PDB file of C-alpha atoms in Angstrom:
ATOM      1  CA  UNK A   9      37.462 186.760 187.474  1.00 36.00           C
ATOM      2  CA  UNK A  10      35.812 183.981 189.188  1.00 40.00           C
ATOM      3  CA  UNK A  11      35.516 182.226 185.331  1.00 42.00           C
ATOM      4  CA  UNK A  12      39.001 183.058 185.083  1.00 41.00           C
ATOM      5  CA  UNK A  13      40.180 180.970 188.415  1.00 42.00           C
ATOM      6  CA  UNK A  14      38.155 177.929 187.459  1.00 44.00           C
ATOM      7  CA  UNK A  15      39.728 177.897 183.724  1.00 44.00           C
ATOM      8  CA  UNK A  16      43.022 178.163 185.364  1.00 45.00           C
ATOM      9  CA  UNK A  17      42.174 174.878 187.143  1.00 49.00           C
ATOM     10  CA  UNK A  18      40.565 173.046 184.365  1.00 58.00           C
ATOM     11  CA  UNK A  19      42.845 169.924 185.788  1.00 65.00           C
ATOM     12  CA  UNK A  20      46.014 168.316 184.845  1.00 76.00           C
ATOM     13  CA  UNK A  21      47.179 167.322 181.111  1.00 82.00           C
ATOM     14  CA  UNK A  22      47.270 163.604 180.492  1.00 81.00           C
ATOM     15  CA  UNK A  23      51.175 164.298 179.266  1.00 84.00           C
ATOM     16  CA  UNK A  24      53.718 165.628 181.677  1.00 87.00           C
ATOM     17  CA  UNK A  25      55.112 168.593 180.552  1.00 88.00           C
ATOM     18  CA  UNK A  26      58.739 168.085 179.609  1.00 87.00           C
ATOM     19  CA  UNK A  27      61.072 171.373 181.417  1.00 89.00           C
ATOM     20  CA  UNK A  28      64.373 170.258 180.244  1.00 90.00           C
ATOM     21  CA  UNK A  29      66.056 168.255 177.096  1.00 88.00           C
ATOM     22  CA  UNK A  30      69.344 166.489 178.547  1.00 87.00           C
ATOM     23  CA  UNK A  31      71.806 165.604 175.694  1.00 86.00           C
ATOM     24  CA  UNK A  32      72.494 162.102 175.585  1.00 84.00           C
ATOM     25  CA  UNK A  33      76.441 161.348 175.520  1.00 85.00           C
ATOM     26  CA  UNK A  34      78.066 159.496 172.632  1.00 81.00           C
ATOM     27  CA  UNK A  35      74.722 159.754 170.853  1.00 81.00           C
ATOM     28  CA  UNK A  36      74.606 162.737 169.192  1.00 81.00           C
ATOM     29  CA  UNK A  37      71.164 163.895 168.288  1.00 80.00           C
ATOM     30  CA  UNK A  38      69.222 161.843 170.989  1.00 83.00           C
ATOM     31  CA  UNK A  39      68.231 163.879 174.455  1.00 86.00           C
ATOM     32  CA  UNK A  40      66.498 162.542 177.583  1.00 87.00           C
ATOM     33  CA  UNK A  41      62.832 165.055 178.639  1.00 88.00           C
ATOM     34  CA  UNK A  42      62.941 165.722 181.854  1.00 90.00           C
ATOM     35  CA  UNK A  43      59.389 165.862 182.857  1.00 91.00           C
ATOM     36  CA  UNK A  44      58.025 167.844 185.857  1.00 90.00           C
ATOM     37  CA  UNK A  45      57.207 164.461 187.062  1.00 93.00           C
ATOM     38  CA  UNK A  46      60.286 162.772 186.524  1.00 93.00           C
ATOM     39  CA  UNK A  47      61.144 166.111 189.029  1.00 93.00           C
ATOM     40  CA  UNK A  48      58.816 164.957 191.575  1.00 94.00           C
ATOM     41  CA  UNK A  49      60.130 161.531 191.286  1.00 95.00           C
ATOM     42  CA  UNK A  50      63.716 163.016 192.097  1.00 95.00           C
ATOM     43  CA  UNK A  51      62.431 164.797 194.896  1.00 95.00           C
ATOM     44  CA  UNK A  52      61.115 162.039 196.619  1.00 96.00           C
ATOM     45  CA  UNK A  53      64.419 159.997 196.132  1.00 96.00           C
ATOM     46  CA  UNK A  54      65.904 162.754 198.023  1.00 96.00           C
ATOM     47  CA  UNK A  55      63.325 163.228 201.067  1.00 96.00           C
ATOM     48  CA  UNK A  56      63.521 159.327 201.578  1.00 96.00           C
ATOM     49  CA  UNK A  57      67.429 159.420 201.523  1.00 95.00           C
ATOM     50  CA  UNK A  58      67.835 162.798 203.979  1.00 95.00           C
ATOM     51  CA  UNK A  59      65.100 160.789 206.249  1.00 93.00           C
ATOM     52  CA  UNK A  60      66.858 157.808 206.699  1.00 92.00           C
ATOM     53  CA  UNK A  61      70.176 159.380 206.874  1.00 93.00           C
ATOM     54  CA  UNK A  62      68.510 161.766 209.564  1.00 92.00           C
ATOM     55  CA  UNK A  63      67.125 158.626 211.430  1.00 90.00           C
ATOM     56  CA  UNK A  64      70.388 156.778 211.115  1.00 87.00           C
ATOM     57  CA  UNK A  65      72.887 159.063 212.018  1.00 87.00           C
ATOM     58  CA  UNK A  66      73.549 158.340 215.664  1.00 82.00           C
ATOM     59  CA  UNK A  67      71.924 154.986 215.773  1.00 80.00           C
ATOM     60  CA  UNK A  68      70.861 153.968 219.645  1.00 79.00           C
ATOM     61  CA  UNK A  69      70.455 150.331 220.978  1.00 79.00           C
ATOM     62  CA  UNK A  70      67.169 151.702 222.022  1.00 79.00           C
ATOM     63  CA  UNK A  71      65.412 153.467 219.410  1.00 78.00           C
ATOM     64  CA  UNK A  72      63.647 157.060 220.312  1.00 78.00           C
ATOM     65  CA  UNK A  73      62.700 159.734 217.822  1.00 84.00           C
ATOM     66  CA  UNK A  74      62.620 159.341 214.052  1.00 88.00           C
ATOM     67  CA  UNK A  75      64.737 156.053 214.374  1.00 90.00           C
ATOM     68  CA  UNK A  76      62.040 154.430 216.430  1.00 90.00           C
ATOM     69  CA  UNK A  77      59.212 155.632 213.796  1.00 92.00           C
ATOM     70  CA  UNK A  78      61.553 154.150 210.972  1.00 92.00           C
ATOM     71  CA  UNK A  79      62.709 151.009 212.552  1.00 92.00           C
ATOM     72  CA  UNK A  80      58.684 150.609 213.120  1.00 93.00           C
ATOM     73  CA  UNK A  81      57.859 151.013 209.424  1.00 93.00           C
ATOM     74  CA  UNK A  82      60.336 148.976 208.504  1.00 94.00           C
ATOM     75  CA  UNK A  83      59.204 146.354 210.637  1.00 95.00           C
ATOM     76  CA  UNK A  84      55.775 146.835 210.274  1.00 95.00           C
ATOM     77  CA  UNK A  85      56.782 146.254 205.944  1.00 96.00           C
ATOM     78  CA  UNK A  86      58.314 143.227 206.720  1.00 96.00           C
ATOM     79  CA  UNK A  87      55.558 141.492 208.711  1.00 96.00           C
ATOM     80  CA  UNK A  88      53.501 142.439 205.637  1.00 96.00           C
ATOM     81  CA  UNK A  89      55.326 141.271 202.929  1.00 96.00           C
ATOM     82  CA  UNK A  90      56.518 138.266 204.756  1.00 95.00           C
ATOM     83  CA  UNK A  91      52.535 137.347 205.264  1.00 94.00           C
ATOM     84  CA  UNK A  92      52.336 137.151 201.334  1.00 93.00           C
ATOM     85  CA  UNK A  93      55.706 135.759 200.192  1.00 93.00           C
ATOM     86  CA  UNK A  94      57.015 133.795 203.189  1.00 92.00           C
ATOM     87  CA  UNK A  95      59.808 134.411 205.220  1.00 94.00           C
ATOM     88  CA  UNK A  96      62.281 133.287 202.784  1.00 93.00           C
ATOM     89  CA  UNK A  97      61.400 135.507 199.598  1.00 94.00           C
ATOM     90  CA  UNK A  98      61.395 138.232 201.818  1.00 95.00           C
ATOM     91  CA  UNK A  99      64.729 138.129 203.003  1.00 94.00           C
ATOM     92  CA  UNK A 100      66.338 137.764 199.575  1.00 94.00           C
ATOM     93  CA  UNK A 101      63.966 140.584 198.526  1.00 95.00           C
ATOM     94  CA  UNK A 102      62.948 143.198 201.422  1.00 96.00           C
ATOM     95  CA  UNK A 103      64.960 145.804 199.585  1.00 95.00           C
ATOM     96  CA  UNK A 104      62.715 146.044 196.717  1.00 96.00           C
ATOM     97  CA  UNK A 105      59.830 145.956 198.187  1.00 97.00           C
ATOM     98  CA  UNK A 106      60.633 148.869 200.676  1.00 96.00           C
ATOM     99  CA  UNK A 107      62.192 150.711 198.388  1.00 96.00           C
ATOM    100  CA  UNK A 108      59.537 150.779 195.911  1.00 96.00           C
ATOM    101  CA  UNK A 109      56.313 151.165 198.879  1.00 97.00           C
ATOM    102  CA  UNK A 110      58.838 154.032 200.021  1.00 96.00           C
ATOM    103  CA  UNK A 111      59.184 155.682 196.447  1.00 96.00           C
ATOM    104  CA  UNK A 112      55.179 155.556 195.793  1.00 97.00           C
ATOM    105  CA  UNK A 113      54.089 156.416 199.203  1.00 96.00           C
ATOM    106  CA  UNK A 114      56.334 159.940 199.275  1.00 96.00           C
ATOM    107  CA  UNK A 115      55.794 160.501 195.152  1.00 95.00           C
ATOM    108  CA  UNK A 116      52.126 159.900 196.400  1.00 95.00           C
ATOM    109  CA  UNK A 117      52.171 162.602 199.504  1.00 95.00           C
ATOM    110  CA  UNK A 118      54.553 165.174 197.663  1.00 94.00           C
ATOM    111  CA  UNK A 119      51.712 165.483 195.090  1.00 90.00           C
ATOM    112  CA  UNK A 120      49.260 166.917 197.809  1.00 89.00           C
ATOM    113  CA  UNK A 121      51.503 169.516 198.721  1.00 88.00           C
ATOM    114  CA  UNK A 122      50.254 173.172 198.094  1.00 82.00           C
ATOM    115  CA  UNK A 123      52.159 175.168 195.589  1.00 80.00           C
ATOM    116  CA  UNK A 124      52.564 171.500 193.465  1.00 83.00           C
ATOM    117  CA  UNK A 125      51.331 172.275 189.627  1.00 78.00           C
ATOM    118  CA  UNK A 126      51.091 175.780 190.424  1.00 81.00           C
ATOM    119  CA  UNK A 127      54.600 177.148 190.444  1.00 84.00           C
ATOM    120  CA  UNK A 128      55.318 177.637 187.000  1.00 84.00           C
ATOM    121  CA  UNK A 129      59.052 177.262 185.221  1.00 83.00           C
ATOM    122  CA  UNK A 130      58.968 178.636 181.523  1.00 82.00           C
ATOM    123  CA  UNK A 131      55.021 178.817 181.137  1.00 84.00           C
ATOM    124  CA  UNK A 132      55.059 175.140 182.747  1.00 86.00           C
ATOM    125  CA  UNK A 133      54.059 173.712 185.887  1.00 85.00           C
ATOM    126  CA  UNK A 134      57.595 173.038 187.716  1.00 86.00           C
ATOM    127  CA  UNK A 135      56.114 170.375 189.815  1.00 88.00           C
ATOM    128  CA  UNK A 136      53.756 167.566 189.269  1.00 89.00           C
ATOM    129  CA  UNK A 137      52.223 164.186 191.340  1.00 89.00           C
ATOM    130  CA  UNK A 138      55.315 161.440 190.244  1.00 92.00           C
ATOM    131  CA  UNK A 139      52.058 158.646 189.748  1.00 95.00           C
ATOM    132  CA  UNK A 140      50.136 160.749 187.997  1.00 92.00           C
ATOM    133  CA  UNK A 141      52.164 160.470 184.865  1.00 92.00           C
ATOM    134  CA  UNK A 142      51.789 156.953 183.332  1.00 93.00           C
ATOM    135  CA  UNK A 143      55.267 157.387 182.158  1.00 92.00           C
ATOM    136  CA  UNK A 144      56.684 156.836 185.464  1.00 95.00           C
ATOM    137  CA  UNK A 145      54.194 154.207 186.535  1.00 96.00           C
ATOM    138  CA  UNK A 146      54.953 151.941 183.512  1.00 96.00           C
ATOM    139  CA  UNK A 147      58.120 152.335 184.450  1.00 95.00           C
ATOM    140  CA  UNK A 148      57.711 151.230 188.131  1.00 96.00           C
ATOM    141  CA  UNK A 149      55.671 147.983 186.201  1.00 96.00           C
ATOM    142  CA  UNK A 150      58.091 147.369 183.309  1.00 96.00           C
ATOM    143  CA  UNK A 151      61.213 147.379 185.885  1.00 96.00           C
ATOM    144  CA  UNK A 152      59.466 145.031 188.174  1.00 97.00           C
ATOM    145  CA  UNK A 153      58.400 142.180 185.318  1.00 96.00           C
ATOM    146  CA  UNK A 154      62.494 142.560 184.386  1.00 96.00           C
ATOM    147  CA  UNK A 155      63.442 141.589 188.297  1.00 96.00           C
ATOM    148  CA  UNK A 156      60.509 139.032 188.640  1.00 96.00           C
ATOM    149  CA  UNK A 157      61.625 137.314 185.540  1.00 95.00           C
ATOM    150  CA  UNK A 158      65.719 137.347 186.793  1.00 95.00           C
ATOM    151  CA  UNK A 159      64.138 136.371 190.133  1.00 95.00           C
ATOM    152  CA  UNK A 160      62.161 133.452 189.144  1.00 94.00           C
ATOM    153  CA  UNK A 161      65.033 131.710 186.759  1.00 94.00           C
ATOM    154  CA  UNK A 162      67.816 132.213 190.260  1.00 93.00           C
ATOM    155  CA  UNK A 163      65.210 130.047 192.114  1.00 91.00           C
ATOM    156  CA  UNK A 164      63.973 127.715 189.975  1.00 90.00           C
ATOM    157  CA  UNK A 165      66.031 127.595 187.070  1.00 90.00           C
ATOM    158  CA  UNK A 166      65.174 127.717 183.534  1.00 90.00           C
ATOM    159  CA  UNK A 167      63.728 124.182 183.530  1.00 89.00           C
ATOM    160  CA  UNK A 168      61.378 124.503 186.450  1.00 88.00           C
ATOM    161  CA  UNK A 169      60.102 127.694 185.185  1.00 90.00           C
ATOM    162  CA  UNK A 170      59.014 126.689 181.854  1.00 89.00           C
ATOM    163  CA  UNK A 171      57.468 123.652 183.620  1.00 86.00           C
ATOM    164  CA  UNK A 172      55.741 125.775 186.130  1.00 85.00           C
ATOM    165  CA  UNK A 173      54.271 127.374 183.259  1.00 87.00           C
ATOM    166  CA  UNK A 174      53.615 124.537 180.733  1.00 85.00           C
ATOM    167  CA  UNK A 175      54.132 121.479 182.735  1.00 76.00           C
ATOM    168  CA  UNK A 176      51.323 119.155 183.979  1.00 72.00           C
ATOM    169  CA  UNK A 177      50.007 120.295 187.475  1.00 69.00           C
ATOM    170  CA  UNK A 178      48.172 118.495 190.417  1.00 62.00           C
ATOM    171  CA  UNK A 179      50.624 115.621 190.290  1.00 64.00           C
ATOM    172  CA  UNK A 180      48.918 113.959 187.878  1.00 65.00           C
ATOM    173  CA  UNK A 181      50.966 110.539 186.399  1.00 68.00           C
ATOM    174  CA  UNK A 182      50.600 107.601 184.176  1.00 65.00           C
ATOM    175  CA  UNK A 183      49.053 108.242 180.517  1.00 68.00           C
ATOM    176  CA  UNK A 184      46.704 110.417 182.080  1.00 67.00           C
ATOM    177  CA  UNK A 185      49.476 113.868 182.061  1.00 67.00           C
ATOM    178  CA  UNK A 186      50.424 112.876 178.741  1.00 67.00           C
ATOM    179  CA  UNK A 187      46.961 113.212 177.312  1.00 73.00           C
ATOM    180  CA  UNK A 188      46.112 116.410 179.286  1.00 72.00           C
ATOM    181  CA  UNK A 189      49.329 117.813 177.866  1.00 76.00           C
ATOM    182  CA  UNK A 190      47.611 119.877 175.439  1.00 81.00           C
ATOM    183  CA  UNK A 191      45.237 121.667 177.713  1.00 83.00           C
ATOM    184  CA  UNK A 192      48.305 122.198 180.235  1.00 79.00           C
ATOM    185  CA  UNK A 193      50.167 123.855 177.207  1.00 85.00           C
ATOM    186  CA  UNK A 194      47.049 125.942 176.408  1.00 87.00           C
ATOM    187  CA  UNK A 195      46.991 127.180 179.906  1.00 86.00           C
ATOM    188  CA  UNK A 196      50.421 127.944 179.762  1.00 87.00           C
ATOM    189  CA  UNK A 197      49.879 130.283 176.810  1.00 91.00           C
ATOM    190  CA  UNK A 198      47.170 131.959 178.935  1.00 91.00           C
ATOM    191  CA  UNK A 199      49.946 132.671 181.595  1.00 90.00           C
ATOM    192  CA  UNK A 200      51.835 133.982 179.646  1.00 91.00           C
ATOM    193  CA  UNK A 201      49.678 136.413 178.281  1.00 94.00           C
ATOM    194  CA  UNK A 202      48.549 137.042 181.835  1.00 92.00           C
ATOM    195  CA  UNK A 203      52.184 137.707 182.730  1.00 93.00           C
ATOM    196  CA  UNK A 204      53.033 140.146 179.765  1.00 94.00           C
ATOM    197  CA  UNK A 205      50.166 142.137 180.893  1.00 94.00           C
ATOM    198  CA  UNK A 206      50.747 142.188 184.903  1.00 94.00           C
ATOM    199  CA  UNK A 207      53.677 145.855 184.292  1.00 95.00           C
ATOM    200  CA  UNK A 208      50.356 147.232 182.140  1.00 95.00           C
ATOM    201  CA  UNK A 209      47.776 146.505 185.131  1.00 95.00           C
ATOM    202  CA  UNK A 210      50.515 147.481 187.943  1.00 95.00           C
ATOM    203  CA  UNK A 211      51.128 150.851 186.290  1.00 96.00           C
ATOM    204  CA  UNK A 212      47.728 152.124 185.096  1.00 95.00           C
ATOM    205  CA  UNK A 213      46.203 150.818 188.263  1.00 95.00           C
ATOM    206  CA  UNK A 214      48.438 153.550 189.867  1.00 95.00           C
ATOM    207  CA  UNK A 215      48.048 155.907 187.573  1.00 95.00           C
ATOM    208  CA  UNK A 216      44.113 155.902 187.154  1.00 94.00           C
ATOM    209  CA  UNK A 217      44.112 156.509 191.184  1.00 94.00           C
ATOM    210  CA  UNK A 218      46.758 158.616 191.448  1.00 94.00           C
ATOM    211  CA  UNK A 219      45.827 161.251 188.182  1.00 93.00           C
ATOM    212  CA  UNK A 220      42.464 161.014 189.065  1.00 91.00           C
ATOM    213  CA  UNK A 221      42.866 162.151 192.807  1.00 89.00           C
ATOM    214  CA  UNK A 222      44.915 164.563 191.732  1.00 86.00           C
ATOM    215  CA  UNK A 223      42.696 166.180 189.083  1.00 87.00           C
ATOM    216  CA  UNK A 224      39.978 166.406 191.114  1.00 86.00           C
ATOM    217  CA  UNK A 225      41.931 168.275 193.969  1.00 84.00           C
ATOM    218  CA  UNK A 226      43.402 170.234 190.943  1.00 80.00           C
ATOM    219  CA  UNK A 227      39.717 171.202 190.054  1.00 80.00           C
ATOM    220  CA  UNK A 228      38.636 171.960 194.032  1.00 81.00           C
ATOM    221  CA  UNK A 229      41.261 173.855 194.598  1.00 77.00           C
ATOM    222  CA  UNK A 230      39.418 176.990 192.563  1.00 76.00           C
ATOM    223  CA  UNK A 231      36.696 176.427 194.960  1.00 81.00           C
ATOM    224  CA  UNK A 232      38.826 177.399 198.329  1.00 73.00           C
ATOM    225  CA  UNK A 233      40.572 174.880 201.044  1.00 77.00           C
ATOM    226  CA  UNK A 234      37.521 173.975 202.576  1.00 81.00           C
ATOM    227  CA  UNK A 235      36.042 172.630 199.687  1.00 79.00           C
ATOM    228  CA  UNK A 236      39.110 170.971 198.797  1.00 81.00           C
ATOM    229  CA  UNK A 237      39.460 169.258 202.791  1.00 85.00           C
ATOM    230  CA  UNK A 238      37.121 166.418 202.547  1.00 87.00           C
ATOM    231  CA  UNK A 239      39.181 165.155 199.381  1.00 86.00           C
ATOM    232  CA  UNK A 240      42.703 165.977 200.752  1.00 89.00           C
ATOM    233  CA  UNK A 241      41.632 163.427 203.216  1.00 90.00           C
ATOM    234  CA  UNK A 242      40.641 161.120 201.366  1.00 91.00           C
ATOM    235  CA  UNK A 243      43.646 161.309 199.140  1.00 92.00           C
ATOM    236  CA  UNK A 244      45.698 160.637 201.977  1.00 93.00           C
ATOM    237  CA  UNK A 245      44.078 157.340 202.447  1.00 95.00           C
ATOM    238  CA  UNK A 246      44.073 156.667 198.635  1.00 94.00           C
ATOM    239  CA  UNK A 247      48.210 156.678 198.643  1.00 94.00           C
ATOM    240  CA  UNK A 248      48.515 154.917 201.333  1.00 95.00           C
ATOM    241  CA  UNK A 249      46.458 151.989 199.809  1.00 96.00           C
ATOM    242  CA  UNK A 250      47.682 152.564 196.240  1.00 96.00           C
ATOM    243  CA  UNK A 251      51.365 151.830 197.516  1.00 96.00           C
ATOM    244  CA  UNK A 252      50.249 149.197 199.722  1.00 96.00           C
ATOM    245  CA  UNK A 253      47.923 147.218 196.747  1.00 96.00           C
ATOM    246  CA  UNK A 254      51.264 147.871 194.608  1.00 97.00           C
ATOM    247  CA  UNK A 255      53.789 146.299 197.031  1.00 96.00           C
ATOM    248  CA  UNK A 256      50.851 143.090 197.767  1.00 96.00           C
ATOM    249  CA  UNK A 257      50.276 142.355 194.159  1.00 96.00           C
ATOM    250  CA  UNK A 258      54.478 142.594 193.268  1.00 96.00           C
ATOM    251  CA  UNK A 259      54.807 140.023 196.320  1.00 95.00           C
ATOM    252  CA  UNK A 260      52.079 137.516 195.100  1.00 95.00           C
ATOM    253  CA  UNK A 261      53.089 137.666 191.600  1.00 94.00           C
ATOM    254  CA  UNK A 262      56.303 136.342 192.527  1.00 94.00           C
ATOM    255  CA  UNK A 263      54.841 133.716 195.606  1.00 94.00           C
ATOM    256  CA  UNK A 264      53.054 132.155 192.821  1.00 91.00           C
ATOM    257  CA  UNK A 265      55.154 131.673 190.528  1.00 89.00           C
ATOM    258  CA  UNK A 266      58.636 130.763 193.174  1.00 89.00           C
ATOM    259  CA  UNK A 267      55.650 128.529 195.044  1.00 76.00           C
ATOM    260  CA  UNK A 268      55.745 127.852 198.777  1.00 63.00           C
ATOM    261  CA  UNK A 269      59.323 127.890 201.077  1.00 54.00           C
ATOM    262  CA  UNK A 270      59.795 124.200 201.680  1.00 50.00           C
ATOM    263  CA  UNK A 271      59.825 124.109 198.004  1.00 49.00           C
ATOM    264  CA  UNK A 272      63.564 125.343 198.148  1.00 49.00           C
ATOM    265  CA  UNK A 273      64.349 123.736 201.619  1.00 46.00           C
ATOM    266  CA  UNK A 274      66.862 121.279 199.758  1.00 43.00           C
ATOM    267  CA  UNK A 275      67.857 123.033 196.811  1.00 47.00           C
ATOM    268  CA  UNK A 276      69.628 126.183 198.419  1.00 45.00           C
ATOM    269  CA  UNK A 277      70.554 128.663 195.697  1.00 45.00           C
ATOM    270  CA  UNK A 278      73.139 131.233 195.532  1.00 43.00           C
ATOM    271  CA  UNK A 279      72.406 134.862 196.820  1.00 38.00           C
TER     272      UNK A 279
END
């Protein structure tokens, strides 16, 4: 019996078990799997939207309760991000960055919850950690490189991008920029390659943590809770830092490229 428990536990599959086929309208033949990640995912939409609707139902000119603790995260967020992509990046772009720390943070918790991977729905797990599907986490990179890259051209313009990238650097003049012109272009290539790969390393840098944490509490679990404590704990920590080390990197990828604040001082642009 005891072999029996442990093979039930062996850990999760590298694919996310697809529950449902969705037909596509006006595309006949074509459905969209609905993963038991892609469920999790969902879920955690909906605890983050009944929590702030919970928290912001009576609002108070002085916070107590649940607004207090969200009105301190939120704060807390935007002292963070506004540390690594200056105060006026972060007010165009707050939103994203909460939303998306909010969305990995609860995907990240949700996945520690007993009963997820173990309640079954047609021979399949009905639940199943959001990150630990690279799916979803390619998605979470793939949708950020399409907003840095809108982002970037609203503030700079076409022009100064593709001179941010290729263009000479260090305010270098005279004959001197035109010679090094080559070796500027060359390290332009390498940023863009470095670019096209950033959605890659954002999503299996989340994944890798979040699957592996995951498995290995998948695995304990066989064992009994108090062989499983130590790395519940520890998971806890791990999505806390894995949504935090997502959020950082997002707002210095876009710092470097949008540059410093007085940059933009005389060249307002349009919300």
């Amino acid at each position: 019996m005891a072999g029996a428990a442990e093979e039930a536990h062996e850990g999760l599959t590298l694919d996310a078990p697809v529950l449902w086929e969705v037909p596509i309208p006006f595309w006949p033949g074509h459905s969209l799997p609905i993963s038991n990640s892609l469920v999790m995912l969902m879920v955690a939409v909906v605890v983050i939207t009944i929590i702030l609707r919970v928290a912001t139902w009576r609002m108070q000119r002085i916070p107590r309760g649940l607004q207090n603790l969200v009105e301190w995260v939120f704060e807390m967020l935007y002292q963070f991000v506004e540390s690594l992509a200056g105060p006026r990046l972060t007010k165009r772009y707050f939103w994203y960055f909460a939303t998306i720390f909010l969305l990995i943070l609860t995907s990240n918790y949700l996945g520690l919850l007993p009963g997820v991977g173990e309640i079954t729905y047609g021979g399949k797990p009905l639940l199943r950690g959001a990150n630990a599907d690279l799916g979803i986490t390619l998605f979470f990179g793939c949708f950020y490189a399409l907003l840095w890259f809108v982002w970037c051209i609203r503030e700079q313009g076409i022009k100064h991008f593709v001179l941010h990238i290729f263009g000479p650097k260090g305010g270098i003049e005279g004959v001197l920029k035109y010679l090094l012109l080559p070796i500027f272009f060359f390290v332009g290539l390498i940023e863009v390659f470095s670019i096209c790969l950033r959605p890659i390393i954002l999503a299996l840098r989340l994944y890798a943590n979040i699957y592996a944490g995951e498995n290995i509490l998948e695995v304990m679990s066989a064992k009994g809770f108090l062989a499983m404590l130590p790395f519940m704990g520890l998971e806890l920590v791990v999505g806390l830092v894995q949504a935090l080390v997502f959020l950082m990197l997002t707002a210095i990828f876009l710092k470097t490229q949008v540059g410093d604040d007085d940059e933009h001082e005389e060249q307002p642009t349009e919300t």
